[in-house]
PDB file of C-alpha atoms in Angstrom:
ATOM      1  CA  UNK A   1      -0.167   0.158   0.109  1.00 57.00           C
ATOM      2  CA  UNK A   2       0.842   3.622  -0.676  1.00 67.00           C
ATOM      3  CA  UNK A   3       2.469   5.381   2.204  1.00 93.00           C
ATOM      4  CA  UNK A   4      -0.105   7.802   3.362  1.00 96.00           C
ATOM      5  CA  UNK A   5      -0.850   8.807   6.685  1.00 96.00           C
ATOM      6  CA  UNK A   6      -3.772  10.981   7.766  1.00 97.00           C
ATOM      7  CA  UNK A   7      -4.108  12.326  11.157  1.00 97.00           C
ATOM      8  CA  UNK A   8      -5.966  12.433  13.442  1.00 97.00           C
ATOM      9  CA  UNK A   9      -8.278   9.322  12.200  1.00 96.00           C
ATOM     10  CA  UNK A  10     -11.023  10.756  14.484  1.00 97.00           C
ATOM     11  CA  UNK A  11     -11.778  14.137  15.820  1.00 97.00           C
ATOM     12  CA  UNK A  12     -14.780  15.791  17.624  1.00 97.00           C
ATOM     13  CA  UNK A  13     -14.931  19.452  17.971  1.00 96.00           C
ATOM     14  CA  UNK A  14     -17.137  22.340  18.486  1.00 96.00           C
ATOM     15  CA  UNK A  15     -18.688  24.781  15.870  1.00 97.00           C
ATOM     16  CA  UNK A  16     -16.593  27.786  15.322  1.00 96.00           C
ATOM     17  CA  UNK A  17     -13.466  26.081  16.445  1.00 96.00           C
ATOM     18  CA  UNK A  18     -10.455  26.013  13.960  1.00 95.00           C
ATOM     19  CA  UNK A  19      -9.599  22.303  12.651  1.00 97.00           C
ATOM     20  CA  UNK A  20      -6.273  21.249  10.857  1.00 98.00           C
ATOM     21  CA  UNK A  21      -6.025  17.600   9.472  1.00 98.00           C
ATOM     22  CA  UNK A  22      -2.986  16.434   8.013  1.00 98.00           C
ATOM     23  CA  UNK A  23      -2.013  13.926   5.139  1.00 98.00           C
ATOM     24  CA  UNK A  24       1.550  12.945   5.214  1.00 98.00           C
ATOM     25  CA  UNK A  25       3.069  10.824   2.152  1.00 97.00           C
ATOM     26  CA  UNK A  26       6.485   8.956   1.836  1.00 96.00           C
ATOM     27  CA  UNK A  27       6.049   8.253  -1.836  1.00 93.00           C
ATOM     28  CA  UNK A  28       7.518  11.614  -3.268  1.00 92.00           C
ATOM     29  CA  UNK A  29       4.373  12.113  -5.155  1.00 92.00           C
ATOM     30  CA  UNK A  30       4.042  15.454  -6.787  1.00 90.00           C
ATOM     31  CA  UNK A  31      -0.094  15.489  -6.547  1.00 90.00           C
ATOM     32  CA  UNK A  32      -1.943  15.415  -3.810  1.00 93.00           C
ATOM     33  CA  UNK A  33      -5.713  15.827  -2.815  1.00 92.00           C
ATOM     34  CA  UNK A  34      -8.363  16.417  -0.246  1.00 95.00           C
ATOM     35  CA  UNK A  35     -11.592  14.445  -0.438  1.00 94.00           C
ATOM     36  CA  UNK A  36     -14.996  14.565   1.668  1.00 95.00           C
ATOM     37  CA  UNK A  37     -17.079  11.477   1.721  1.00 94.00           C
ATOM     38  CA  UNK A  38     -20.808  12.023   2.744  1.00 92.00           C
ATOM     39  CA  UNK A  39     -23.926   9.645   2.417  1.00 85.00           C
ATOM     40  CA  UNK A  40     -25.328   9.992  -0.927  1.00 77.00           C
ATOM     41  CA  UNK A  41     -22.737  12.165  -2.474  1.00 78.00           C
ATOM     42  CA  UNK A  42     -19.724   9.504  -3.115  1.00 81.00           C
ATOM     43  CA  UNK A  43     -16.486  11.447  -2.594  1.00 87.00           C
ATOM     44  CA  UNK A  44     -16.114  15.181  -3.684  1.00 90.00           C
ATOM     45  CA  UNK A  45     -12.761  17.072  -4.188  1.00 90.00           C
ATOM     46  CA  UNK A  46     -12.146  19.606  -2.156  1.00 94.00           C
ATOM     47  CA  UNK A  47      -8.662  20.886  -3.005  1.00 94.00           C
ATOM     48  CA  UNK A  48      -5.688  19.577  -4.548  1.00 92.00           C
ATOM     49  CA  UNK A  49      -1.834  20.481  -5.060  1.00 92.00           C
ATOM     50  CA  UNK A  50       0.253  19.659  -8.056  1.00 88.00           C
ATOM     51  CA  UNK A  51       3.538  20.838  -6.151  1.00 90.00           C
ATOM     52  CA  UNK A  52       4.928  22.731  -3.107  1.00 94.00           C
ATOM     53  CA  UNK A  53       3.248  25.952  -2.536  1.00 93.00           C
ATOM     54  CA  UNK A  54       0.863  25.063  -5.561  1.00 93.00           C
ATOM     55  CA  UNK A  55      -2.907  24.460  -5.341  1.00 94.00           C
ATOM     56  CA  UNK A  56      -6.183  24.737  -6.478  1.00 91.00           C
ATOM     57  CA  UNK A  57      -9.681  24.698  -5.560  1.00 92.00           C
ATOM     58  CA  UNK A  58     -11.874  21.628  -6.218  1.00 89.00           C
ATOM     59  CA  UNK A  59     -15.585  21.017  -6.438  1.00 87.00           C
ATOM     60  CA  UNK A  60     -16.563  21.822  -2.627  1.00 93.00           C
ATOM     61  CA  UNK A  61     -13.955  24.095  -1.473  1.00 94.00           C
ATOM     62  CA  UNK A  62     -15.984  26.886   0.332  1.00 95.00           C
ATOM     63  CA  UNK A  63     -14.698  26.843   4.188  1.00 96.00           C
ATOM     64  CA  UNK A  64     -11.482  25.053   3.617  1.00 97.00           C
ATOM     65  CA  UNK A  65      -7.954  26.105   2.852  1.00 97.00           C
ATOM     66  CA  UNK A  66      -4.803  24.018   2.311  1.00 97.00           C
ATOM     67  CA  UNK A  67      -1.407  24.407   2.489  1.00 97.00           C
ATOM     68  CA  UNK A  68       1.649  22.495   1.059  1.00 97.00           C
ATOM     69  CA  UNK A  69       5.087  23.530   2.638  1.00 96.00           C
ATOM     70  CA  UNK A  70       6.984  20.493   1.536  1.00 96.00           C
ATOM     71  CA  UNK A  71       6.250  17.643  -0.626  1.00 95.00           C
ATOM     72  CA  UNK A  72       5.296  15.168   2.257  1.00 97.00           C
ATOM     73  CA  UNK A  73       2.697  17.356   3.729  1.00 97.00           C
ATOM     74  CA  UNK A  74      -0.714  18.521   2.577  1.00 98.00           C
ATOM     75  CA  UNK A  75      -2.834  20.326   5.234  1.00 98.00           C
ATOM     76  CA  UNK A  76      -6.485  20.906   5.182  1.00 98.00           C
ATOM     77  CA  UNK A  77      -7.741  23.401   7.425  1.00 98.00           C
ATOM     78  CA  UNK A  78     -11.253  24.262   8.516  1.00 97.00           C
ATOM     79  CA  UNK A  79     -10.859  27.912   9.634  1.00 92.00           C
ATOM     80  CA  UNK A  80     -14.221  28.175  11.699  1.00 95.00           C
ATOM     81  CA  UNK A  81     -15.743  24.707  11.696  1.00 95.00           C
ATOM     82  CA  UNK A  82     -19.332  24.239  11.281  1.00 96.00           C
ATOM     83  CA  UNK A  83     -21.920  21.275  11.450  1.00 96.00           C
ATOM     84  CA  UNK A  84     -22.001  20.830   7.669  1.00 96.00           C
ATOM     85  CA  UNK A  85     -18.560  19.993   7.621  1.00 97.00           C
ATOM     86  CA  UNK A  86     -19.219  16.654   9.476  1.00 97.00           C
ATOM     87  CA  UNK A  87     -17.862  14.242   7.345  1.00 97.00           C
ATOM     88  CA  UNK A  88     -15.040  11.792   6.413  1.00 97.00           C
ATOM     89  CA  UNK A  89     -12.143  13.226   4.792  1.00 98.00           C
ATOM     90  CA  UNK A  90      -9.749  11.372   2.400  1.00 96.00           C
ATOM     91  CA  UNK A  91      -6.174  12.368   1.351  1.00 96.00           C
ATOM     92  CA  UNK A  92      -5.083  10.810  -2.053  1.00 93.00           C
ATOM     93  CA  UNK A  93      -1.777  11.105  -4.055  1.00 93.00           C
ATOM     94  CA  UNK A  94      -0.756  10.477  -7.374  1.00 89.00           C
ATOM     95  CA  UNK A  95       2.560  10.242  -9.061  1.00 84.00           C
ATOM     96  CA  UNK A  96       3.801  12.716 -11.719  1.00 69.00           C
ATOM     97  CA  UNK A  97       4.040  11.474 -15.255  1.00 61.00           C
ATOM     98  CA  UNK A  98       1.552  10.279 -17.623  1.00 60.00           C
ATOM     99  CA  UNK A  99      -2.279  11.176 -17.127  1.00 62.00           C
ATOM    100  CA  UNK A 100      -3.302   7.568 -16.171  1.00 69.00           C
ATOM    101  CA  UNK A 101      -1.310   7.514 -12.810  1.00 76.00           C
ATOM    102  CA  UNK A 102      -3.853   6.149 -10.303  1.00 84.00           C
ATOM    103  CA  UNK A 103      -4.667   7.833  -7.196  1.00 87.00           C
ATOM    104  CA  UNK A 104      -4.005   6.350  -3.989  1.00 91.00           C
ATOM    105  CA  UNK A 105      -5.835   7.028  -0.842  1.00 93.00           C
ATOM    106  CA  UNK A 106      -5.318   7.248   2.893  1.00 95.00           C
ATOM    107  CA  UNK A 107      -7.795   5.523   5.481  1.00 94.00           C
ATOM    108  CA  UNK A 108      -9.444   8.891   6.000  1.00 96.00           C
ATOM    109  CA  UNK A 109     -10.260  11.171   8.977  1.00 97.00           C
ATOM    110  CA  UNK A 110     -13.906  10.944  10.612  1.00 97.00           C
ATOM    111  CA  UNK A 111     -14.542  14.370  11.714  1.00 97.00           C
ATOM    112  CA  UNK A 112     -17.337  15.294  13.747  1.00 97.00           C
ATOM    113  CA  UNK A 113     -18.760  19.009  14.620  1.00 97.00           C
ATOM    114  CA  UNK A 114     -20.904  19.380  17.165  1.00 95.00           C
TER     115      UNK A 114
ATOM    116  CA  UNK B   1     -15.864  16.258 -16.827  1.00 54.00           C
ATOM    117  CA  UNK B   2     -17.643  13.116 -18.204  1.00 63.00           C
ATOM    118  CA  UNK B   3     -20.545  11.926 -16.174  1.00 82.00           C
ATOM    119  CA  UNK B   4     -20.848   8.046 -15.487  1.00 89.00           C
ATOM    120  CA  UNK B   5     -23.645   6.139 -14.631  1.00 92.00           C
ATOM    121  CA  UNK B   6     -23.625   2.888 -13.161  1.00 94.00           C
ATOM    122  CA  UNK B   7     -26.313   0.873 -11.150  1.00 96.00           C
ATOM    123  CA  UNK B   8     -26.802   1.512  -7.441  1.00 94.00           C
ATOM    124  CA  UNK B   9     -26.223  -1.935  -6.172  1.00 96.00           C
ATOM    125  CA  UNK B  10     -26.072  -5.698  -7.355  1.00 97.00           C
ATOM    126  CA  UNK B  11     -26.401  -8.810  -5.519  1.00 97.00           C
ATOM    127  CA  UNK B  12     -24.299 -12.123  -6.338  1.00 97.00           C
ATOM    128  CA  UNK B  13     -23.419 -15.207  -4.731  1.00 97.00           C
ATOM    129  CA  UNK B  14     -20.021 -16.622  -3.879  1.00 97.00           C
ATOM    130  CA  UNK B  15     -18.109 -18.205  -6.941  1.00 96.00           C
ATOM    131  CA  UNK B  16     -20.312 -16.103  -9.361  1.00 97.00           C
ATOM    132  CA  UNK B  17     -18.942 -13.741 -11.900  1.00 97.00           C
ATOM    133  CA  UNK B  18     -19.807 -10.232 -11.582  1.00 98.00           C
ATOM    134  CA  UNK B  19     -20.007  -7.680 -14.434  1.00 98.00           C
ATOM    135  CA  UNK B  20     -20.705  -4.088 -13.726  1.00 97.00           C
ATOM    136  CA  UNK B  21     -21.443  -1.731 -16.562  1.00 96.00           C
ATOM    137  CA  UNK B  22     -20.767   1.849 -16.511  1.00 95.00           C
ATOM    138  CA  UNK B  23     -22.338   4.397 -19.159  1.00 94.00           C
ATOM    139  CA  UNK B  24     -20.055   7.369 -20.138  1.00 91.00           C
ATOM    140  CA  UNK B  25     -21.750   8.760 -23.359  1.00 91.00           C
ATOM    141  CA  UNK B  26     -19.725  11.953 -23.345  1.00 88.00           C
ATOM    142  CA  UNK B  27     -16.202  10.375 -22.636  1.00 89.00           C
ATOM    143  CA  UNK B  28     -13.409  13.022 -24.102  1.00 86.00           C
ATOM    144  CA  UNK B  29     -10.755  11.439 -26.737  1.00 86.00           C
ATOM    145  CA  UNK B  30      -8.027  11.501 -23.853  1.00 82.00           C
ATOM    146  CA  UNK B  31      -9.982  10.153 -21.026  1.00 86.00           C
ATOM    147  CA  UNK B  32      -9.117   7.152 -19.514  1.00 88.00           C
ATOM    148  CA  UNK B  33     -11.583   4.764 -17.638  1.00 91.00           C
ATOM    149  CA  UNK B  34     -10.555   3.956 -13.885  1.00 91.00           C
ATOM    150  CA  UNK B  35     -12.250   1.576 -10.940  1.00 94.00           C
ATOM    151  CA  UNK B  36     -11.918   1.690  -7.590  1.00 94.00           C
ATOM    152  CA  UNK B  37     -13.213  -0.362  -4.871  1.00 96.00           C
ATOM    153  CA  UNK B  38     -14.218   0.985  -1.268  1.00 95.00           C
ATOM    154  CA  UNK B  39     -14.640  -1.081   1.683  1.00 94.00           C
ATOM    155  CA  UNK B  40     -16.236   0.581   4.838  1.00 88.00           C
ATOM    156  CA  UNK B  41     -13.900   2.709   6.824  1.00 86.00           C
ATOM    157  CA  UNK B  42     -11.327   2.606   4.107  1.00 91.00           C
ATOM    158  CA  UNK B  43     -10.156   4.927   1.352  1.00 93.00           C
ATOM    159  CA  UNK B  44     -10.868   3.729  -2.372  1.00 93.00           C
ATOM    160  CA  UNK B  45      -8.537   1.501  -3.521  1.00 94.00           C
ATOM    161  CA  UNK B  46      -7.470   1.429  -7.511  1.00 92.00           C
ATOM    162  CA  UNK B  47      -8.404  -1.793  -8.960  1.00 95.00           C
ATOM    163  CA  UNK B  48      -7.959  -1.374 -12.606  1.00 95.00           C
ATOM    164  CA  UNK B  49      -7.504   1.257 -15.670  1.00 92.00           C
ATOM    165  CA  UNK B  50      -7.998   1.443 -19.312  1.00 92.00           C
ATOM    166  CA  UNK B  51      -8.214   3.389 -22.636  1.00 92.00           C
ATOM    167  CA  UNK B  52      -9.936   0.805 -25.006  1.00 90.00           C
ATOM    168  CA  UNK B  53     -10.422  -2.679 -25.772  1.00 89.00           C
ATOM    169  CA  UNK B  54      -9.562  -5.387 -22.930  1.00 94.00           C
ATOM    170  CA  UNK B  55      -7.275  -4.706 -19.773  1.00 94.00           C
ATOM    171  CA  UNK B  56      -6.744  -7.459 -17.335  1.00 94.00           C
ATOM    172  CA  UNK B  57      -5.034  -7.885 -13.825  1.00 94.00           C
ATOM    173  CA  UNK B  58      -4.729 -10.255 -11.178  1.00 93.00           C
ATOM    174  CA  UNK B  59      -7.843  -8.849  -9.747  1.00 91.00           C
ATOM    175  CA  UNK B  60     -10.475  -8.020 -12.601  1.00 96.00           C
ATOM    176  CA  UNK B  61     -10.836  -7.381 -16.462  1.00 97.00           C
ATOM    177  CA  UNK B  62     -11.981  -4.322 -17.893  1.00 97.00           C
ATOM    178  CA  UNK B  63     -13.991  -4.512 -21.127  1.00 97.00           C
ATOM    179  CA  UNK B  64     -14.402  -1.376 -23.364  1.00 97.00           C
ATOM    180  CA  UNK B  65     -16.337  -1.271 -26.683  1.00 96.00           C
ATOM    181  CA  UNK B  66     -14.907   0.629 -29.569  1.00 95.00           C
ATOM    182  CA  UNK B  67     -17.181   3.488 -29.173  1.00 95.00           C
ATOM    183  CA  UNK B  68     -16.139   3.678 -25.535  1.00 95.00           C
ATOM    184  CA  UNK B  69     -19.144   4.880 -24.413  1.00 94.00           C
ATOM    185  CA  UNK B  70     -19.373   2.351 -21.731  1.00 95.00           C
ATOM    186  CA  UNK B  71     -17.317  -0.278 -20.064  1.00 96.00           C
ATOM    187  CA  UNK B  72     -17.816  -3.339 -18.014  1.00 97.00           C
ATOM    188  CA  UNK B  73     -15.669  -4.100 -14.774  1.00 97.00           C
ATOM    189  CA  UNK B  74     -15.778  -7.939 -14.535  1.00 98.00           C
ATOM    190  CA  UNK B  75     -14.742  -9.645 -11.341  1.00 97.00           C
ATOM    191  CA  UNK B  76     -14.310 -13.853 -11.722  1.00 94.00           C
ATOM    192  CA  UNK B  77     -15.178 -15.756  -8.945  1.00 93.00           C
ATOM    193  CA  UNK B  78     -16.270 -13.338  -6.310  1.00 97.00           C
ATOM    194  CA  UNK B  79     -15.952 -14.270  -2.593  1.00 96.00           C
ATOM    195  CA  UNK B  80     -17.625 -12.487   0.502  1.00 97.00           C
ATOM    196  CA  UNK B  81     -14.436 -10.193   0.837  1.00 95.00           C
ATOM    197  CA  UNK B  82     -15.534  -8.581  -2.604  1.00 96.00           C
ATOM    198  CA  UNK B  83     -18.703  -6.970  -0.769  1.00 97.00           C
ATOM    199  CA  UNK B  84     -17.864  -3.512  -1.404  1.00 97.00           C
ATOM    200  CA  UNK B  85     -18.669  -0.059  -3.129  1.00 95.00           C
ATOM    201  CA  UNK B  86     -17.007   0.285  -6.856  1.00 97.00           C
ATOM    202  CA  UNK B  87     -16.638   3.263  -8.675  1.00 94.00           C
ATOM    203  CA  UNK B  88     -16.253   4.149 -12.497  1.00 92.00           C
ATOM    204  CA  UNK B  89     -14.549   7.224 -13.044  1.00 89.00           C
ATOM    205  CA  UNK B  90     -13.817   8.903 -16.252  1.00 87.00           C
ATOM    206  CA  UNK B  91     -10.965  11.300 -16.974  1.00 82.00           C
ATOM    207  CA  UNK B  92      -7.448  11.839 -16.141  1.00 69.00           C
ATOM    208  CA  UNK B  93      -6.072  10.363 -12.871  1.00 58.00           C
ATOM    209  CA  UNK B  94      -3.491  12.479 -12.217  1.00 57.00           C
ATOM    210  CA  UNK B  95      -1.897  15.771 -12.695  1.00 57.00           C
ATOM    211  CA  UNK B  96      -3.842  19.073 -12.921  1.00 56.00           C
ATOM    212  CA  UNK B  97      -7.086  17.447 -13.914  1.00 58.00           C
ATOM    213  CA  UNK B  98      -9.212  15.835 -11.340  1.00 66.00           C
ATOM    214  CA  UNK B  99     -11.518  13.072 -10.984  1.00 71.00           C
ATOM    215  CA  UNK B 100     -15.535  12.782 -10.339  1.00 74.00           C
ATOM    216  CA  UNK B 101     -16.502  10.043  -8.186  1.00 78.00           C
ATOM    217  CA  UNK B 102     -20.154   9.238  -8.523  1.00 79.00           C
ATOM    218  CA  UNK B 103     -22.236   7.030  -5.873  1.00 82.00           C
ATOM    219  CA  UNK B 104     -20.853   3.811  -7.186  1.00 92.00           C
ATOM    220  CA  UNK B 105     -22.310   0.307  -7.091  1.00 96.00           C
ATOM    221  CA  UNK B 106     -22.745  -1.391  -3.796  1.00 95.00           C
ATOM    222  CA  UNK B 107     -22.156  -5.237  -4.503  1.00 97.00           C
ATOM    223  CA  UNK B 108     -23.370  -7.616  -2.050  1.00 97.00           C
ATOM    224  CA  UNK B 109     -21.366 -10.818  -2.142  1.00 97.00           C
ATOM    225  CA  UNK B 110     -23.633 -13.679  -0.265  1.00 97.00           C
ATOM    226  CA  UNK B 111     -22.638 -17.488   0.708  1.00 95.00           C
TER     227      UNK B 111
END
């Protein structure tokens, strides 16, 4: 399995608090992604990164920010968490190269906003 | 982004071959077709990818007709551990483009 570690794996917090989720990879892959998964919606892309300090928005980026200061780490921040951001968050990575490099996913972070 | 349509759920029994068909009528010329598998409480796992004709690996086969407007994931002799959600995606897997996951097909394998 691809070396992807998400932390924390579970978190419960209150509305209005800041939350940061971390994705750490040991594969030296160029591309990293953050998804959220909710019942009835499948996985939806929040933000992605195509290199250090290079990021772009995905389908559901409102309320989220990301940072990538080094290749191996991609951080997802909820500046002021809301109950609608209760979800399971997945990080994924893919290798630089041809367009058909598959994405490899972490095991997810279950986030509950009360 | 090309939209995909696949059955919401399928049932099968151990030892049977399972075929899951995905429709993608507006697939672009340079799009690939990729299938992922997801177990509860885990991230999706790459199964197979193809561009045209047939692709086979140790887990599954992928059949793509000449017009590429659909594809079929074939799982030979399924077991209980193949119970999972299967996603069909069309597009480029990596780089600047992004993938759109639909709701997938929930495959339930019974004894």
